[in-house]
Amino acid sequence: MGIHDDGGGNGNGGDMEMSSVVSLGAKNNKYRRMDSELTDYDDDHHQLEMRRKSTRKFVFTCAVFASLNNVLLGYDVGVMSGAILFIHQDLNITEVQEEILVGILSIISIFGSLAGGRISDAVGRKWAMGLAAVIFQAGAAVMAVAPSFEILMIGRILAGIGIGFGVMIAPVYIAEISPTVARGSLTSFPEIFINIGILLGYVSNYAFSGLSPHINWRIMLAVGIIPSVFIAVALFIIPESPRWLVVQNRVEEARSVLFKTNESDAEVEERLAEIQLAAGNTDAEKSEDKPVWRELLSPSPALRRMLITGFGIQCFQQVTGIDATVYYSPEIFKAAGIEGESKLLAATVAVGITKTVFILVATLLIDKVGRKPLLYASTIGMTTCLFALAISLALLGQGSLGIALAVLSVCGNVAFFSVGMGPVCWVLTSEIFPLRFRAQASALGAVGNRVCSGLVAMSFLSVSRTISVAGTFFVFSAISATSIAFVYFIVPETKGKSLEQIEQMFEKGYELHEGEVQLGDVEHLMQKK
């Protein structure tokens, strides 16, 4: 009985105890599952964050390396403004020869840009950039040892072809490799590097100006070879454009590149599908045997809108006189009353610093405030500064007030240019054209840019002798005012849209307005979250 009771009691107690253990175990397992889920979430979040950082670093590196060719253009523009003073003394060239020497690079670069579009379609974007660097390097070497004006011109022609190649390929490559949300700031990198090159050219002028006139300008020009060495290294680091790879039916290689440049697998597949769709259209059009150049000469309504926008903004970038301001800043400051080569070259360094600092402002803002707001600020500010410079040269004479206003106006002009017209111009022309036309249509835009640059550079001295430096800048300010209207009526906002969505926007005749662009941004951000 006792044993029975005891056994029964122990049995019931054992059941209760076992139940408690099971219950406690279940609770422990629940906590363990929650901990496991939290750990898995933390791991996933950590991996996502690591990939995001890795992606940003990789794309940033690609954009930097792709932009190195633009240092060559900027350096040539900056260094020639000072070197021409000593070339004039050493080789006894005339004023007309001086204008030709300065402007011929822009004119010759037209051929480089035209060839660059077709070559980049044939061999790929990055190898076209490499070829550009090699050709420029050869030109710089010839210029550095030139014993006469004729040999100097041969080097200048080679350099112009190389620059024409590089100046149109870099923005196209960066636009094609960049994620949508950062495309604007990354595609503005070439303009940043142009400005860095200009500043380096100004500093080189100032640093070597104390040497013999027979030696100093040669060293100034020879220093331009150095960036080409870094470009050679870059070619073994940066990948090919994924959009070009898809066109070449190298889809797996394109996917591999997209994995390095996009932050999620879903985004990779989405971008790849968009590119394949665009490339599929390309293949269909190729099967109809329509050469790209023929369609560019006889464009559809959508393509015509793209060409007007791209070609127009490229021309307005130069006809407002920015290259004249940079190339001939010593002449402008001399007209304002600054005397002595050292003081003139020191003043140009201030211009270079201003231009470089404000391009960084544009890079920070272009994907936040959009393309058009920056263009409005730029064109209005440039118009005001150009008009103020003309007034200072025409009415204030060569006193301290006139010099101060002239320097301030030139610095203000290059600052407003760098905030908008400088970088946004290249961003727009690299993102508005369909995949099939992108390289060659961008090349046409670069041709318009280089033609206008060459005409302004080659005519500035002659025109300023005819109507005065002040009169020339009155003309530039009037043209700049016209560019405000062009931006208002012609240029659409492309912020926050993929390259393929921008193509659809032009096909619909700009029917996607600001609200829709902003809605697209919100949807993209929600997907990110």
Coordinates of C-alpha atoms in Angstrom, one line a residue:
M1 CA 0.0 0.0 0.0
G2 CA 2.7 2.3 1.0
I3 CA 4.7 1.2 -1.8
H4 CA 1.7 1.6 -4.1
D5 CA 1.0 5.1 -2.8
D6 CA 4.6 5.9 -3.0
G7 CA 4.9 4.5 -6.4
G8 CA 1.7 6.3 -7.5
G9 CA 2.9 9.5 -6.0
N10 CA 6.3 9.2 -7.6
G11 CA 4.7 8.4 -10.9
N12 CA 2.4 11.5 -10.8
G13 CA 5.2 13.6 -9.5
G14 CA 7.5 12.3 -12.3
D15 CA 4.8 13.2 -14.9
M16 CA 4.5 16.7 -13.5
E17 CA 8.3 17.0 -13.4
M18 CA 8.7 15.7 -16.9
S19 CA 6.0 18.1 -18.1
S20 CA 7.8 21.0 -16.5
V21 CA 11.0 19.9 -18.1
V22 CA 9.4 19.6 -21.5
S23 CA 7.7 23.0 -21.1
L24 CA 10.9 24.6 -20.0
G25 CA 12.7 22.9 -22.9
A26 CA 10.1 24.3 -25.3
K27 CA 10.6 27.8 -24.0
N28 CA 14.4 27.4 -24.3
N29 CA 14.0 26.1 -27.8
K30 CA 11.7 29.2 -28.6
Y31 CA 14.4 31.5 -27.3
R32 CA 17.0 29.6 -29.2
R33 CA 15.0 29.9 -32.4
M34 CA 14.5 33.6 -31.9
D35 CA 18.2 34.0 -31.3
S36 CA 19.0 32.0 -34.4
E37 CA 16.7 34.1 -36.5
L38 CA 18.2 37.3 -35.1
T39 CA 21.7 35.9 -35.8
D40 CA 20.7 35.0 -39.4
Y41 CA 19.2 38.5 -39.9
D42 CA 22.4 40.1 -38.6
D43 CA 24.5 37.9 -40.8
D44 CA 22.4 38.8 -43.9
H45 CA 22.4 42.4 -43.0
H46 CA 26.2 42.4 -42.5
Q47 CA 26.7 40.6 -45.8
L48 CA 24.5 43.1 -47.6
E49 CA 26.3 46.0 -46.1
M50 CA 29.7 44.5 -47.0
R51 CA 28.5 43.9 -50.6
R52 CA 27.2 47.5 -50.7
K53 CA 30.5 48.9 -49.6
S54 CA 32.4 46.7 -51.9
T55 CA 30.2 47.7 -54.8
R56 CA 30.6 51.4 -54.2
K57 CA 34.4 51.1 -53.9
F58 CA 34.6 49.1 -57.1
V59 CA 32.4 51.4 -59.2
F60 CA 34.2 54.4 -57.7
T61 CA 37.6 52.9 -58.7
C62 CA 36.3 52.2 -62.3
A63 CA 35.0 55.8 -62.6
V64 CA 38.3 57.2 -61.4
F65 CA 40.5 55.1 -63.8
A66 CA 38.1 55.7 -66.7
S67 CA 38.4 59.4 -66.2
L68 CA 42.2 59.6 -66.3
N69 CA 42.2 60.3 -70.0
N70 CA 40.4 63.6 -69.2
V71 CA 43.3 64.7 -67.1
L72 CA 45.2 64.8 -70.4
L73 CA 42.7 67.2 -72.0
G74 CA 42.6 69.4 -68.9
Y75 CA 46.3 69.5 -68.5
D76 CA 46.8 70.5 -72.1
V77 CA 44.2 73.3 -71.8
G78 CA 45.8 74.6 -68.6
V79 CA 49.4 74.2 -69.6
M80 CA 49.1 75.7 -73.0
S81 CA 47.8 79.0 -71.5
G82 CA 51.2 79.6 -70.0
A83 CA 53.4 77.6 -72.4
I84 CA 52.3 79.6 -75.3
L85 CA 53.9 82.7 -73.8
F86 CA 57.3 81.0 -74.0
I87 CA 56.7 79.1 -77.3
H88 CA 56.0 82.6 -78.8
Q89 CA 59.5 83.7 -77.5
D90 CA 61.4 80.6 -78.3
L91 CA 60.1 79.7 -81.8
N92 CA 59.2 83.3 -82.8
I93 CA 55.6 82.4 -83.9
T94 CA 53.1 85.0 -85.1
E95 CA 49.7 85.7 -83.4
V96 CA 47.9 83.8 -86.1
Q97 CA 50.2 80.8 -85.6
E98 CA 49.5 81.1 -81.8
E99 CA 45.8 80.9 -82.4
I100 CA 46.1 77.9 -84.7
L101 CA 48.4 76.1 -82.3
V102 CA 46.0 76.6 -79.4
G103 CA 42.8 75.9 -81.3
I104 CA 43.9 73.1 -83.6
L105 CA 43.8 70.5 -80.8
S106 CA 40.0 70.9 -80.5
I107 CA 39.4 70.8 -84.2
I108 CA 41.6 67.7 -84.7
S109 CA 39.9 66.0 -81.7
I110 CA 36.8 65.9 -83.9
F111 CA 38.3 63.0 -85.9
G112 CA 39.3 61.2 -82.8
S113 CA 35.8 61.5 -81.4
L114 CA 34.2 60.3 -84.7
A115 CA 36.6 57.3 -84.9
G116 CA 36.2 56.7 -81.2
G117 CA 32.5 55.9 -81.4
R118 CA 33.0 53.2 -84.0
I119 CA 36.2 51.8 -82.5
S120 CA 34.6 51.5 -79.0
D121 CA 31.7 49.6 -80.6
A122 CA 34.2 47.3 -82.3
V123 CA 36.9 46.6 -79.6
G124 CA 35.1 47.7 -76.4
R125 CA 35.0 50.8 -74.3
K126 CA 38.1 50.2 -72.1
W127 CA 40.5 49.3 -74.9
A128 CA 39.4 52.4 -76.8
M129 CA 40.4 54.4 -73.8
G130 CA 43.8 52.7 -73.8
L131 CA 44.3 53.5 -77.5
A132 CA 43.4 57.1 -76.7
A133 CA 46.2 57.3 -74.1
V134 CA 48.8 55.8 -76.4
I135 CA 48.1 58.3 -79.2
F136 CA 48.1 61.3 -76.8
Q137 CA 51.4 60.1 -75.2
A138 CA 53.0 60.0 -78.7
G139 CA 51.7 63.5 -79.4
A140 CA 53.0 64.9 -76.1
A141 CA 56.4 63.4 -76.7
V142 CA 56.7 64.9 -80.1
M143 CA 55.7 68.4 -78.8
A144 CA 58.2 68.2 -76.0
V145 CA 61.1 67.8 -78.4
A146 CA 59.8 69.9 -81.3
P147 CA 62.5 72.1 -82.9
S148 CA 60.1 74.1 -85.0
F149 CA 56.5 75.2 -85.3
E150 CA 55.8 72.6 -88.0
I151 CA 56.9 69.7 -85.8
L152 CA 55.1 71.1 -82.8
M153 CA 51.9 71.1 -85.0
I154 CA 52.4 67.4 -85.8
G155 CA 52.6 66.6 -82.1
R156 CA 49.5 68.8 -81.5
I157 CA 47.6 66.9 -84.1
L158 CA 48.4 63.5 -82.5
A159 CA 47.5 64.8 -79.1
G160 CA 44.2 66.1 -80.5
I161 CA 43.2 62.7 -81.9
G162 CA 44.0 61.0 -78.6
I163 CA 42.0 63.5 -76.7
G164 CA 39.1 63.2 -79.1
F165 CA 39.0 59.4 -78.4
G166 CA 39.2 59.8 -74.6
V167 CA 36.8 62.7 -74.1
M168 CA 33.8 60.8 -75.5
I169 CA 34.5 57.3 -74.4
A170 CA 34.9 57.9 -70.6
P171 CA 31.4 59.3 -69.9
V172 CA 29.8 56.5 -72.0
Y173 CA 31.8 53.8 -70.1
I174 CA 31.0 55.2 -66.7
A175 CA 27.3 55.7 -67.5
E176 CA 27.0 52.1 -68.7
I177 CA 28.8 50.6 -65.6
S178 CA 27.2 52.8 -62.9
P179 CA 24.1 52.0 -60.8
T180 CA 21.2 54.3 -61.5
V181 CA 21.1 56.1 -58.2
A182 CA 24.8 57.2 -58.5
R183 CA 25.1 57.6 -62.3
G184 CA 25.0 61.4 -62.3
S185 CA 27.8 61.9 -59.8
L186 CA 30.0 59.2 -61.2
T187 CA 29.5 60.3 -64.8
S188 CA 30.6 63.8 -63.8
F189 CA 34.0 62.4 -62.8
P190 CA 35.5 63.1 -66.3
E191 CA 34.7 66.8 -65.8
I192 CA 36.3 66.6 -62.4
F193 CA 39.5 65.2 -63.9
I194 CA 39.5 67.8 -66.7
N195 CA 39.5 70.4 -63.9
I196 CA 42.2 68.6 -62.0
G197 CA 44.2 68.6 -65.2
I198 CA 43.7 72.3 -65.8
L199 CA 44.8 73.0 -62.3
L200 CA 47.9 70.8 -62.7
G201 CA 48.7 72.6 -66.0
Y202 CA 48.5 76.0 -64.3
V203 CA 50.7 74.8 -61.5
S204 CA 53.2 73.4 -64.0
N205 CA 53.2 76.8 -65.8
Y206 CA 54.0 78.6 -62.5
A207 CA 56.6 76.0 -61.4
F208 CA 58.7 75.9 -64.5
S209 CA 58.2 79.5 -65.7
G210 CA 61.6 80.5 -64.1
L211 CA 63.6 78.2 -66.4
S212 CA 65.0 79.2 -69.8
P213 CA 62.3 79.9 -72.5
H214 CA 64.0 77.2 -74.6
I215 CA 63.5 74.6 -71.9
N216 CA 60.5 75.5 -69.7
W217 CA 57.6 75.0 -72.2
R218 CA 59.1 71.6 -73.3
I219 CA 59.1 70.4 -69.7
M220 CA 55.6 71.8 -69.2
L221 CA 54.3 69.7 -72.2
A222 CA 56.3 66.6 -71.3
V223 CA 54.8 66.3 -67.9
G224 CA 51.5 65.5 -69.7
I225 CA 52.9 62.1 -70.5
I226 CA 52.8 61.0 -66.8
P227 CA 49.0 60.3 -66.5
S228 CA 49.2 57.8 -69.4
V229 CA 51.3 55.5 -67.3
F230 CA 48.4 55.2 -64.8
I231 CA 46.0 54.7 -67.6
A232 CA 48.0 51.6 -68.7
V233 CA 47.7 50.2 -65.2
A234 CA 44.0 50.9 -65.1
L235 CA 43.3 48.8 -68.2
F236 CA 44.2 45.7 -66.2
I237 CA 41.9 46.6 -63.3
I238 CA 38.6 47.9 -64.7
P239 CA 36.1 45.5 -66.4
E240 CA 34.5 46.0 -69.8
S241 CA 31.1 47.7 -70.0
P242 CA 28.3 45.2 -69.3
R243 CA 26.1 46.7 -72.0
W244 CA 28.8 46.3 -74.6
L245 CA 29.3 42.7 -73.4
V246 CA 25.6 41.9 -73.9
V247 CA 25.7 43.3 -77.4
Q248 CA 28.6 41.0 -78.1
N249 CA 26.5 38.0 -76.7
R250 CA 28.9 37.7 -73.8
V251 CA 26.0 37.6 -71.3
E252 CA 27.7 35.7 -68.5
E253 CA 30.6 38.1 -68.5
A254 CA 28.1 41.0 -68.4
R255 CA 26.3 39.3 -65.4
S256 CA 29.7 38.9 -63.6
V257 CA 30.4 42.7 -64.1
L258 CA 26.9 43.6 -62.9
F259 CA 27.4 41.6 -59.7
K260 CA 30.4 43.8 -58.9
T261 CA 28.5 47.1 -59.7
N262 CA 25.0 46.5 -58.2
E263 CA 24.1 46.0 -54.6
S264 CA 21.7 43.0 -54.8
D265 CA 21.1 40.0 -56.9
A266 CA 17.6 41.1 -57.8
E267 CA 19.0 44.4 -59.1
V268 CA 21.6 42.6 -61.2
E269 CA 18.9 40.4 -62.9
E270 CA 16.6 43.5 -63.4
R271 CA 19.5 45.5 -65.0
L272 CA 20.5 42.5 -67.1
A273 CA 17.0 42.0 -68.4
E274 CA 16.7 45.6 -69.4
I275 CA 20.0 45.5 -71.2
Q276 CA 19.1 42.3 -73.0
L277 CA 15.8 43.8 -74.1
A278 CA 17.6 46.8 -75.5
A279 CA 20.2 44.6 -77.1
G280 CA 17.5 42.4 -78.5
N281 CA 16.0 45.5 -80.2
T282 CA 19.5 46.3 -81.4
D283 CA 19.8 42.8 -83.0
A284 CA 16.4 43.2 -84.6
E285 CA 17.5 46.5 -86.1
K286 CA 20.8 45.1 -87.3
S287 CA 18.9 42.3 -89.1
E288 CA 17.1 44.9 -91.1
D289 CA 20.6 46.1 -92.2
K290 CA 20.2 49.7 -91.1
P291 CA 23.6 51.3 -90.4
V292 CA 23.8 53.5 -87.4
W293 CA 25.1 56.5 -89.3
R294 CA 22.2 56.4 -91.7
E295 CA 19.7 56.4 -88.9
L296 CA 21.5 59.3 -87.2
L297 CA 21.3 61.3 -90.5
S298 CA 17.6 60.4 -90.9
P299 CA 16.5 60.0 -87.2
S300 CA 13.1 59.0 -85.8
P301 CA 11.2 61.7 -83.8
A302 CA 12.5 60.3 -80.5
L303 CA 16.1 60.1 -81.8
R304 CA 15.8 63.6 -83.2
R305 CA 14.8 64.9 -79.7
M306 CA 17.8 63.1 -78.2
L307 CA 20.2 64.5 -80.8
I308 CA 18.9 68.1 -80.4
T309 CA 19.3 67.8 -76.6
G310 CA 22.7 66.1 -76.7
F311 CA 24.3 68.1 -79.6
G312 CA 22.8 71.4 -78.4
I313 CA 24.0 71.2 -74.8
Q314 CA 27.5 70.2 -76.0
C315 CA 27.7 73.2 -78.3
F316 CA 26.3 75.6 -75.6
Q317 CA 29.0 74.4 -73.2
Q318 CA 31.7 75.8 -75.5
V319 CA 30.1 78.8 -77.3
T320 CA 29.7 80.5 -74.0
G321 CA 33.5 81.0 -74.0
I322 CA 34.8 78.7 -71.3
D323 CA 37.9 77.5 -73.3
A324 CA 38.7 81.1 -74.2
T325 CA 38.5 82.1 -70.6
V326 CA 40.9 79.2 -69.6
Y327 CA 43.3 79.3 -72.6
Y328 CA 43.6 83.1 -72.6
S329 CA 43.2 83.9 -68.9
P330 CA 46.6 85.6 -68.9
E331 CA 45.5 87.8 -71.9
I332 CA 42.3 88.6 -70.1
F333 CA 44.1 89.6 -66.9
K334 CA 46.6 91.5 -68.9
A335 CA 43.8 93.5 -70.4
A336 CA 42.4 94.1 -66.9
G337 CA 45.8 95.6 -65.8
I338 CA 47.8 92.8 -64.2
E339 CA 51.4 93.0 -65.2
G340 CA 54.4 90.6 -65.1
E341 CA 54.3 86.9 -66.2
S342 CA 54.6 85.6 -62.6
K343 CA 51.5 87.6 -61.4
L344 CA 49.6 86.6 -64.5
L345 CA 50.3 82.9 -64.0
A346 CA 49.6 83.1 -60.3
A347 CA 46.2 84.6 -61.1
T348 CA 45.4 81.7 -63.5
V349 CA 46.2 79.3 -60.6
A350 CA 43.4 80.9 -58.6
V351 CA 41.1 80.3 -61.6
G352 CA 42.1 76.6 -61.7
I353 CA 41.6 76.1 -58.0
T354 CA 38.1 77.7 -58.2
K355 CA 37.2 75.6 -61.2
T356 CA 38.3 72.4 -59.4
V357 CA 36.6 73.1 -56.1
F358 CA 33.2 73.9 -57.6
I359 CA 33.1 70.7 -59.8
L360 CA 33.2 68.8 -56.5
V361 CA 30.0 70.7 -55.4
A362 CA 28.3 69.5 -58.7
T363 CA 29.3 65.9 -58.0
L364 CA 27.7 66.0 -54.6
L365 CA 24.5 67.6 -55.8
I366 CA 23.8 66.1 -59.3
D367 CA 22.0 63.0 -58.0
K368 CA 20.2 64.8 -55.2
V369 CA 18.8 68.0 -56.8
G370 CA 18.8 66.8 -60.4
R371 CA 20.4 67.9 -63.7
K372 CA 18.1 70.8 -64.6
P373 CA 18.4 72.8 -61.4
L374 CA 22.2 72.7 -61.7
L375 CA 21.9 73.8 -65.3
Y376 CA 19.7 76.7 -64.4
A377 CA 22.1 77.9 -61.6
S378 CA 25.0 77.5 -64.0
T379 CA 23.7 79.3 -67.0
I380 CA 22.2 82.2 -65.0
G381 CA 25.4 82.6 -63.0
M382 CA 27.7 82.4 -66.0
T383 CA 25.6 85.0 -67.9
T384 CA 25.9 87.4 -64.9
C385 CA 29.7 86.8 -64.5
L386 CA 30.4 87.2 -68.2
F387 CA 28.4 90.4 -68.3
A388 CA 30.2 91.7 -65.2
L389 CA 33.6 90.9 -66.8
A390 CA 32.7 92.8 -69.9
I391 CA 31.6 95.8 -67.8
S392 CA 34.8 95.7 -65.8
L393 CA 37.0 95.7 -68.9
A394 CA 35.0 98.3 -70.7
L395 CA 34.2 100.8 -68.0
L396 CA 36.5 100.4 -65.0
G397 CA 39.9 100.5 -66.8
Q398 CA 43.0 99.1 -65.3
G399 CA 42.7 100.3 -61.8
S400 CA 42.6 98.1 -58.7
L401 CA 38.8 98.0 -58.7
G402 CA 38.7 96.9 -62.4
I403 CA 41.4 94.2 -61.7
A404 CA 39.5 92.9 -58.6
L405 CA 36.2 92.7 -60.5
A406 CA 37.8 91.0 -63.5
V407 CA 39.5 88.4 -61.4
L408 CA 36.3 87.8 -59.4
S409 CA 34.2 87.6 -62.6
V410 CA 36.5 85.1 -64.2
C411 CA 36.6 83.0 -61.1
G412 CA 32.8 83.3 -60.8
N413 CA 32.3 82.3 -64.4
V414 CA 34.4 79.1 -64.1
A415 CA 32.8 78.3 -60.7
F416 CA 29.2 78.5 -62.2
F417 CA 30.4 76.5 -65.3
S418 CA 31.8 73.8 -63.0
V419 CA 28.6 73.6 -61.0
G420 CA 26.4 72.8 -64.1
M421 CA 27.3 73.2 -67.7
G422 CA 30.7 71.5 -67.3
P423 CA 29.7 68.1 -65.8
V424 CA 26.0 67.9 -66.6
C425 CA 26.6 68.3 -70.3
W426 CA 28.7 65.1 -70.4
V427 CA 26.3 63.3 -68.0
L428 CA 23.3 64.0 -70.3
T429 CA 25.0 63.0 -73.6
S430 CA 26.1 59.7 -72.0
E431 CA 22.7 58.7 -70.7
I432 CA 20.0 59.9 -73.2
F433 CA 20.9 57.7 -76.2
P434 CA 19.8 54.1 -76.7
L435 CA 22.3 51.4 -76.5
R436 CA 22.5 50.9 -80.3
F437 CA 23.4 54.6 -80.8
R438 CA 25.1 55.5 -77.6
A439 CA 28.7 55.5 -78.6
Q440 CA 28.4 57.1 -82.0
A441 CA 25.7 59.6 -81.0
S442 CA 27.8 60.6 -78.0
A443 CA 30.7 61.0 -80.4
L444 CA 28.6 63.4 -82.5
G445 CA 28.0 65.4 -79.3
A446 CA 31.7 65.5 -78.6
V447 CA 32.3 66.6 -82.2
G448 CA 30.0 69.6 -81.6
N449 CA 31.8 70.4 -78.4
R450 CA 35.2 70.2 -80.0
V451 CA 34.2 72.2 -83.1
C452 CA 32.8 75.0 -80.9
S453 CA 35.8 74.9 -78.6
G454 CA 38.2 75.1 -81.6
L455 CA 36.4 78.0 -83.2
V456 CA 36.3 80.0 -80.0
A457 CA 40.0 79.2 -79.2
M458 CA 41.2 80.0 -82.7
S459 CA 39.2 83.2 -83.1
F460 CA 39.4 84.8 -79.6
L461 CA 42.6 86.9 -80.2
S462 CA 41.5 88.1 -83.6
V463 CA 37.9 88.9 -82.5
S464 CA 39.2 90.6 -79.3
R465 CA 41.5 92.8 -81.4
T466 CA 38.6 93.7 -83.6
I467 CA 35.8 94.4 -81.1
S468 CA 38.0 94.5 -77.9
V469 CA 38.2 91.9 -75.1
A470 CA 35.2 93.6 -73.4
G471 CA 33.1 93.4 -76.6
T472 CA 34.0 89.7 -77.0
F473 CA 32.7 89.0 -73.5
F474 CA 29.5 91.0 -74.1
V475 CA 28.9 88.5 -77.0
F476 CA 29.6 85.5 -74.7
S477 CA 27.2 86.8 -72.1
A478 CA 24.4 87.1 -74.8
I479 CA 25.0 83.5 -76.0
S480 CA 25.0 82.4 -72.4
A481 CA 21.6 84.0 -71.9
T482 CA 20.3 82.0 -74.9
S483 CA 21.5 78.8 -73.2
I484 CA 19.1 79.4 -70.3
A485 CA 16.1 79.2 -72.7
F486 CA 17.6 76.1 -74.3
V487 CA 17.8 74.4 -70.9
Y488 CA 14.2 75.4 -70.1
F489 CA 12.5 74.3 -73.3
I490 CA 14.7 71.4 -74.5
V491 CA 16.5 69.6 -71.7
P492 CA 14.5 67.0 -69.7
E493 CA 15.2 65.8 -66.2
T494 CA 16.8 62.4 -66.2
K495 CA 17.6 62.0 -62.4
G496 CA 16.7 58.7 -60.9
K497 CA 15.9 56.8 -64.1
S498 CA 17.7 53.9 -65.7
L499 CA 19.3 54.3 -69.1
E500 CA 16.5 52.2 -70.6
Q501 CA 13.8 54.3 -68.9
I502 CA 15.3 57.5 -70.3
E503 CA 15.0 56.0 -73.8
Q504 CA 11.3 55.4 -73.2
M505 CA 10.9 59.0 -71.9
F506 CA 12.2 60.4 -75.2
E507 CA 10.0 58.0 -77.2
K508 CA 7.0 59.4 -75.4
G509 CA 8.0 63.0 -76.1
Y510 CA 9.0 64.0 -72.5
E511 CA 5.6 62.8 -71.2
L512 CA 7.3 61.6 -68.0
H513 CA 7.2 64.8 -65.9
E514 CA 8.9 65.7 -62.7
G515 CA 6.4 64.0 -60.5
E516 CA 6.8 60.7 -62.3
V517 CA 10.6 61.0 -62.0
Q518 CA 10.3 61.6 -58.2
L519 CA 7.8 58.7 -57.9
G520 CA 10.4 56.5 -59.6
D521 CA 13.0 57.6 -57.1
V522 CA 10.6 56.7 -54.2
E523 CA 9.9 53.3 -55.6
H524 CA 13.6 52.6 -56.1
L525 CA 14.3 53.6 -52.5
M526 CA 11.5 51.5 -51.2
Q527 CA 12.9 48.5 -53.1
K528 CA 16.3 49.3 -51.6
K529 CA 14.8 49.2 -48.1

